[in-house]
Short mmCIF file of C-alpha atoms in Angstrom, two decimals:
data_model
loop_
_atom_site.label_atom_id
_atom_site.label_comp_id
_atom_site.label_asym_id
_atom_site.label_seq_id
_atom_site.Cartn_x
_atom_site.Cartn_y
_atom_site.Cartn_z
CA MET A 156 -0.68 -41.40 13.58
CA SER A 157 2.09 -40.28 11.22
CA LYS A 158 1.74 -40.55 7.45
CA ALA A 159 4.27 -43.39 7.43
CA GLY A 160 2.33 -45.17 10.15
CA GLN A 161 -0.95 -44.70 8.31
CA ARG A 162 0.61 -46.15 5.16
CA VAL A 163 1.82 -49.23 7.04
CA LEU A 164 -1.62 -49.68 8.62
CA SER A 165 -3.38 -49.42 5.27
CA THR A 166 -0.89 -51.85 3.68
CA LEU A 167 -1.45 -54.45 6.39
CA ARG A 168 -5.24 -54.09 6.03
CA GLN A 169 -4.95 -54.69 2.31
CA MET A 170 -2.72 -57.73 2.91
CA ILE A 171 -5.41 -59.19 5.14
CA VAL A 172 -8.21 -58.36 2.68
CA SER A 173 -6.28 -59.86 -0.25
CA GLY A 174 -5.41 -63.01 1.66
CA GLU A 175 -1.69 -62.31 1.50
CA LEU A 176 -1.86 -62.56 5.29
CA GLU A 177 -4.04 -65.60 5.84
CA ALA A 178 -6.51 -66.18 8.66
CA GLY A 179 -4.73 -67.93 11.52
CA GLU A 180 -1.29 -66.84 10.35
CA ARG A 181 1.06 -65.71 13.12
CA ILE A 182 2.82 -62.39 12.55
CA ALA A 183 5.46 -60.57 14.57
CA GLU A 184 7.03 -57.12 14.54
CA ILE A 185 10.55 -57.83 13.29
CA PRO A 186 9.76 -60.04 10.25
CA THR A 187 6.85 -57.78 9.28
CA ALA A 188 9.03 -54.68 9.54
CA GLU A 189 11.66 -56.35 7.35
CA ARG A 190 8.99 -57.44 4.88
CA LEU A 191 7.65 -53.89 4.51
CA GLY A 192 11.03 -52.18 4.76
CA VAL A 193 10.14 -50.02 7.76
CA SER A 194 11.14 -49.75 11.40
CA ARG A 195 9.39 -51.66 14.18
CA THR A 196 7.62 -48.58 15.58
CA PRO A 197 4.96 -48.13 12.84
CA ILE A 198 4.46 -51.92 12.79
CA ARG A 199 3.85 -51.97 16.54
CA ILE A 200 1.34 -49.12 16.26
CA ALA A 201 -0.40 -50.74 13.28
CA PHE A 202 -0.71 -54.08 15.08
CA ARG A 203 -2.39 -52.40 18.03
CA ALA A 204 -4.77 -50.54 15.73
CA LEU A 205 -5.67 -53.72 13.86
CA GLU A 206 -6.28 -55.49 17.14
CA GLN A 207 -8.71 -52.72 18.10
CA GLU A 208 -10.40 -53.10 14.72
CA GLY A 209 -10.91 -56.81 15.32
CA MET A 210 -8.52 -57.98 12.60
CA LEU A 211 -5.66 -59.27 14.76
CA ILE A 212 -5.62 -61.30 17.96
CA LYS A 213 -2.81 -60.67 20.44
CA LEU A 214 -1.10 -63.87 21.54
CA GLU A 215 -0.15 -64.59 25.13
CA GLY A 216 3.49 -64.59 24.18
CA ARG A 217 4.85 -62.24 21.53
CA GLY A 218 3.18 -61.46 18.28
CA TYR A 219 -0.32 -61.58 16.85
CA ARG A 220 -2.48 -63.94 14.87
CA VAL A 221 -4.61 -62.88 11.90
CA ARG A 222 -8.21 -63.22 12.94
CA GLU A 223 -10.62 -65.08 10.69
CA VAL A 224 -13.10 -62.55 9.36
CA THR A 225 -16.30 -63.76 7.72
CA PRO A 226 -18.23 -61.88 5.01
CA ASP A 227 -21.33 -61.85 7.22
CA GLU A 228 -19.38 -60.25 10.06
CA VAL A 229 -18.07 -57.47 7.83
CA ALA A 230 -21.45 -56.90 6.19
CA GLY A 231 -23.24 -56.75 9.54
CA ALA A 232 -20.83 -54.22 11.02
CA ILE A 233 -21.00 -52.00 7.94
CA GLU A 234 -24.79 -52.17 7.87
CA VAL A 235 -24.91 -50.98 11.49
CA ARG A 236 -22.54 -48.14 10.61
CA GLY A 237 -24.81 -47.16 7.72
CA VAL A 238 -27.84 -47.01 10.00
CA LEU A 239 -26.00 -44.86 12.55
CA GLU A 240 -24.48 -42.49 10.01
CA GLY A 241 -27.77 -42.28 8.13
CA LEU A 242 -29.50 -41.25 11.34
CA ALA A 243 -26.77 -38.65 11.98
CA ALA A 244 -27.19 -37.20 8.48
CA ARG A 245 -30.97 -36.99 8.87
CA GLN A 246 -30.77 -35.29 12.24
CA ALA A 247 -28.08 -32.89 10.97
CA ALA A 248 -30.40 -31.93 8.10
CA GLU A 249 -33.36 -31.46 10.41
CA LEU A 250 -31.39 -29.29 12.85
CA GLY A 251 -29.43 -27.40 10.23
CA LEU A 252 -25.69 -26.87 10.05
CA SER A 253 -23.80 -24.28 12.03
CA VAL A 254 -21.57 -21.91 10.09
CA ASP A 255 -18.44 -23.76 11.26
CA GLN A 256 -19.88 -27.18 10.40
CA ARG A 257 -20.97 -26.04 6.95
CA ASN A 258 -17.58 -24.45 6.23
CA GLY A 259 -15.79 -27.57 7.47
CA LEU A 260 -17.79 -29.83 5.17
CA LEU A 261 -17.21 -27.49 2.23
CA GLU A 262 -13.47 -27.51 2.93
CA CYS A 263 -13.50 -31.33 2.81
CA LEU A 264 -15.35 -31.25 -0.51
CA ALA A 265 -12.95 -28.70 -1.99
CA TRP A 266 -9.96 -30.73 -0.79
CA GLY A 267 -11.40 -33.86 -2.39
CA ASP A 268 -12.08 -32.02 -5.65
CA LEU A 269 -8.39 -31.11 -5.85
CA LEU A 270 -7.41 -34.75 -5.36
CA PHE A 271 -9.74 -36.23 -7.96
CA ASP A 272 -10.18 -33.53 -10.62
CA LYS A 273 -6.86 -34.40 -12.25
CA GLY A 274 -8.25 -37.82 -13.26
CA TYR A 275 -5.92 -40.10 -11.30
CA VAL A 276 -4.64 -40.61 -7.76
CA THR A 277 -1.31 -41.33 -6.13
CA GLU A 278 -0.69 -43.11 -2.86
CA GLU A 279 -0.21 -39.70 -1.24
CA ASP A 280 -3.60 -38.58 -2.58
CA LEU A 281 -5.31 -41.57 -0.99
CA GLU A 282 -3.58 -40.89 2.31
CA ALA A 283 -4.91 -37.33 2.14
CA TYR A 284 -8.36 -38.71 1.31
CA HIS A 285 -8.20 -40.82 4.46
CA ASP A 286 -7.84 -37.64 6.53
CA LEU A 287 -10.55 -35.64 4.78
CA ASN A 288 -12.92 -38.62 4.79
CA ARG A 289 -12.54 -39.05 8.53
CA ARG A 290 -13.12 -35.32 9.11
CA PHE A 291 -16.18 -35.24 6.82
CA HIS A 292 -17.86 -38.11 8.64
CA ALA A 293 -16.95 -36.70 12.06
CA LEU A 294 -18.52 -33.37 11.18
CA ILE A 295 -21.80 -35.04 10.26
CA ILE A 296 -21.84 -36.96 13.54
CA GLU A 297 -21.14 -33.70 15.37
CA ALA A 298 -23.89 -31.89 13.46
CA SER A 299 -26.45 -34.47 14.55
CA CYS A 300 -26.06 -33.18 18.14
CA ASN A 301 -26.80 -36.73 19.28
CA PRO A 302 -24.06 -38.09 21.61
CA ALA A 303 -25.64 -41.55 21.55
CA ILE A 304 -24.70 -41.92 17.88
CA GLY A 305 -21.03 -41.26 18.59
CA SER A 306 -21.04 -43.70 21.49
CA ALA A 307 -22.67 -46.42 19.39
CA MET A 308 -20.19 -45.77 16.57
CA GLN A 309 -17.25 -46.23 18.93
CA ARG A 310 -18.56 -49.61 20.08
CA ASN A 311 -19.19 -50.73 16.52
CA GLU A 312 -15.70 -49.70 15.39
CA HIS A 313 -14.16 -52.66 17.20
CA LEU A 314 -15.58 -54.88 14.43
CA PRO A 315 -13.65 -55.45 11.17
CA PHE A 316 -13.98 -52.61 8.64
CA ALA A 317 -16.74 -50.93 10.65
CA SER A 318 -14.67 -47.80 11.20
CA VAL A 319 -14.67 -45.04 8.60
CA SER A 320 -10.88 -44.98 9.07
CA SER A 321 -10.51 -48.64 8.09
CA LEU A 322 -9.50 -48.04 4.51
CA ALA A 323 -7.67 -50.76 2.62
CA ILE A 324 -5.93 -49.45 -0.47
CA ASP A 325 -4.78 -51.62 -3.37
CA ARG A 326 -1.59 -49.84 -4.35
CA ASN A 327 -1.15 -52.21 -7.29
CA ASN A 328 -4.34 -50.97 -8.94
CA LEU A 329 -4.54 -47.21 -8.45
CA LYS A 330 -6.76 -46.86 -11.53
CA GLN A 331 -9.43 -48.93 -9.79
CA GLU A 332 -8.90 -47.06 -6.54
CA TYR A 333 -9.37 -43.74 -8.34
CA ARG A 334 -12.81 -44.86 -9.53
CA ARG A 335 -13.76 -46.21 -6.11
CA PHE A 336 -12.74 -43.20 -4.06
CA ASN A 337 -13.91 -40.65 -6.61
CA PHE A 338 -17.35 -42.26 -6.46
CA ALA A 339 -17.27 -42.03 -2.66
CA HIS A 340 -16.34 -38.36 -2.94
CA MET A 341 -19.29 -37.73 -5.24
CA GLN A 342 -21.49 -39.27 -2.57
CA HIS A 343 -20.01 -36.79 -0.11
CA HIS A 344 -21.18 -33.99 -2.38
CA ALA A 345 -24.65 -35.51 -2.59
CA VAL A 346 -25.09 -35.99 1.15
CA PHE A 347 -23.85 -32.47 1.84
CA ASP A 348 -26.36 -31.09 -0.66
CA ALA A 349 -29.18 -32.99 1.05
CA ILE A 350 -28.15 -31.86 4.54
CA ASP A 351 -27.67 -28.26 3.43
CA ARG A 352 -31.15 -28.24 1.83
CA ARG A 353 -32.62 -29.67 5.06
CA GLN A 354 -33.78 -32.81 3.22
CA GLY A 355 -33.53 -35.31 6.07
CA ALA A 356 -34.90 -38.44 4.38
CA ARG A 357 -32.69 -37.93 1.32
CA ALA A 358 -29.61 -37.30 3.46
CA GLU A 359 -30.24 -40.48 5.44
CA ALA A 360 -30.70 -42.61 2.32
CA ILE A 361 -27.50 -41.30 0.68
CA MET A 362 -25.45 -41.79 3.82
CA ARG A 363 -26.65 -45.36 4.24
CA GLU A 364 -25.81 -46.11 0.62
CA HIS A 365 -22.41 -44.48 1.13
CA ALA A 366 -21.65 -46.93 3.96
CA ASN A 367 -22.94 -49.87 1.95
CA ALA A 368 -20.39 -49.12 -0.77
CA THR A 369 -17.84 -50.48 1.70
CA LEU A 370 -19.46 -53.90 1.39
CA ARG A 371 -16.92 -54.67 -1.33
CA TYR A 372 -14.75 -55.79 1.59
CA ALA A 373 -17.34 -58.43 2.45
CA ASP A 374 -17.42 -59.46 -1.21
CA LEU A 375 -13.64 -59.81 -1.21
CA PHE A 376 -13.67 -62.05 1.85
CA ALA A 377 -16.44 -64.16 0.28
CA ARG A 378 -14.42 -64.49 -2.90
CA HIS A 379 -11.34 -65.60 -0.98
CA ASP A 380 -13.44 -68.23 0.82
CA ARG A 381 -14.69 -69.56 -2.52
CA GLU A 382 -11.19 -69.60 -4.01
CA GLU A 383 -9.77 -71.45 -1.01
CA SER A 384 -12.61 -73.96 -1.19
CA GLN A 385 -11.94 -74.52 -4.89
CA MET A 386 -8.22 -74.97 -4.21
CA ARG A 387 -8.98 -77.58 -1.55
CA VAL A 388 -11.18 -79.47 -4.01
CA ILE A 389 -8.52 -79.29 -6.70
CA GLY A 390 -5.82 -80.33 -4.23
CA GLY A 391 -7.94 -83.27 -3.07
CA ALA A 392 -8.55 -84.39 -6.63
CA ALA A 393 -4.83 -84.14 -7.37
CA ALA A 394 -4.09 -86.28 -4.33
CA LEU A 395 -6.44 -88.91 -5.63
#
């Protein structure tokens, strides 16, 4: 996917997370493209990707509907991902890294250091982080030499926010996003250190915690549910 397409995809994810696109809302290519100021092509690609991620439902006619996503659903999918990636990290540590795998992981770490060492991030930095993050995780899965983990990950990725690529970026609060992604990058350093030292149990624990950091998405959905419930109560009282 192109950088422009990735940006559109991330923006739409964030709109769903924030509630700007509400559960049950119908969305179509042309009005969404006009809303975001882009052509229809990246919108079409993003819609298909979000359908695969379990965040949109394709309608029989044209367009899509925003799928209702519950906090429990997000939390469950992320917990499964943590178990699978933790297992991959442990097995990678037990087997040891190949020269290419070790160099690839070090390149990801060095790339991340360049992004975060300056003390802030731009939208372009976070797009670059998306690429290095995906590569870092893929290398650990590869290093496990366990094809069953990759197969299980692919099945799980059809659930909302279960994929390592399912990043939602709040472009209105890049200071917060710097802290969040810099912390994730520090976890990358820690899990690499554990794998490189052949410390399987430590690598597994760090990788599971790394996945659990994504549970903020579940917290956001829970918060939106509470806010909507409060608004309904307030609206009902006003009607009385």
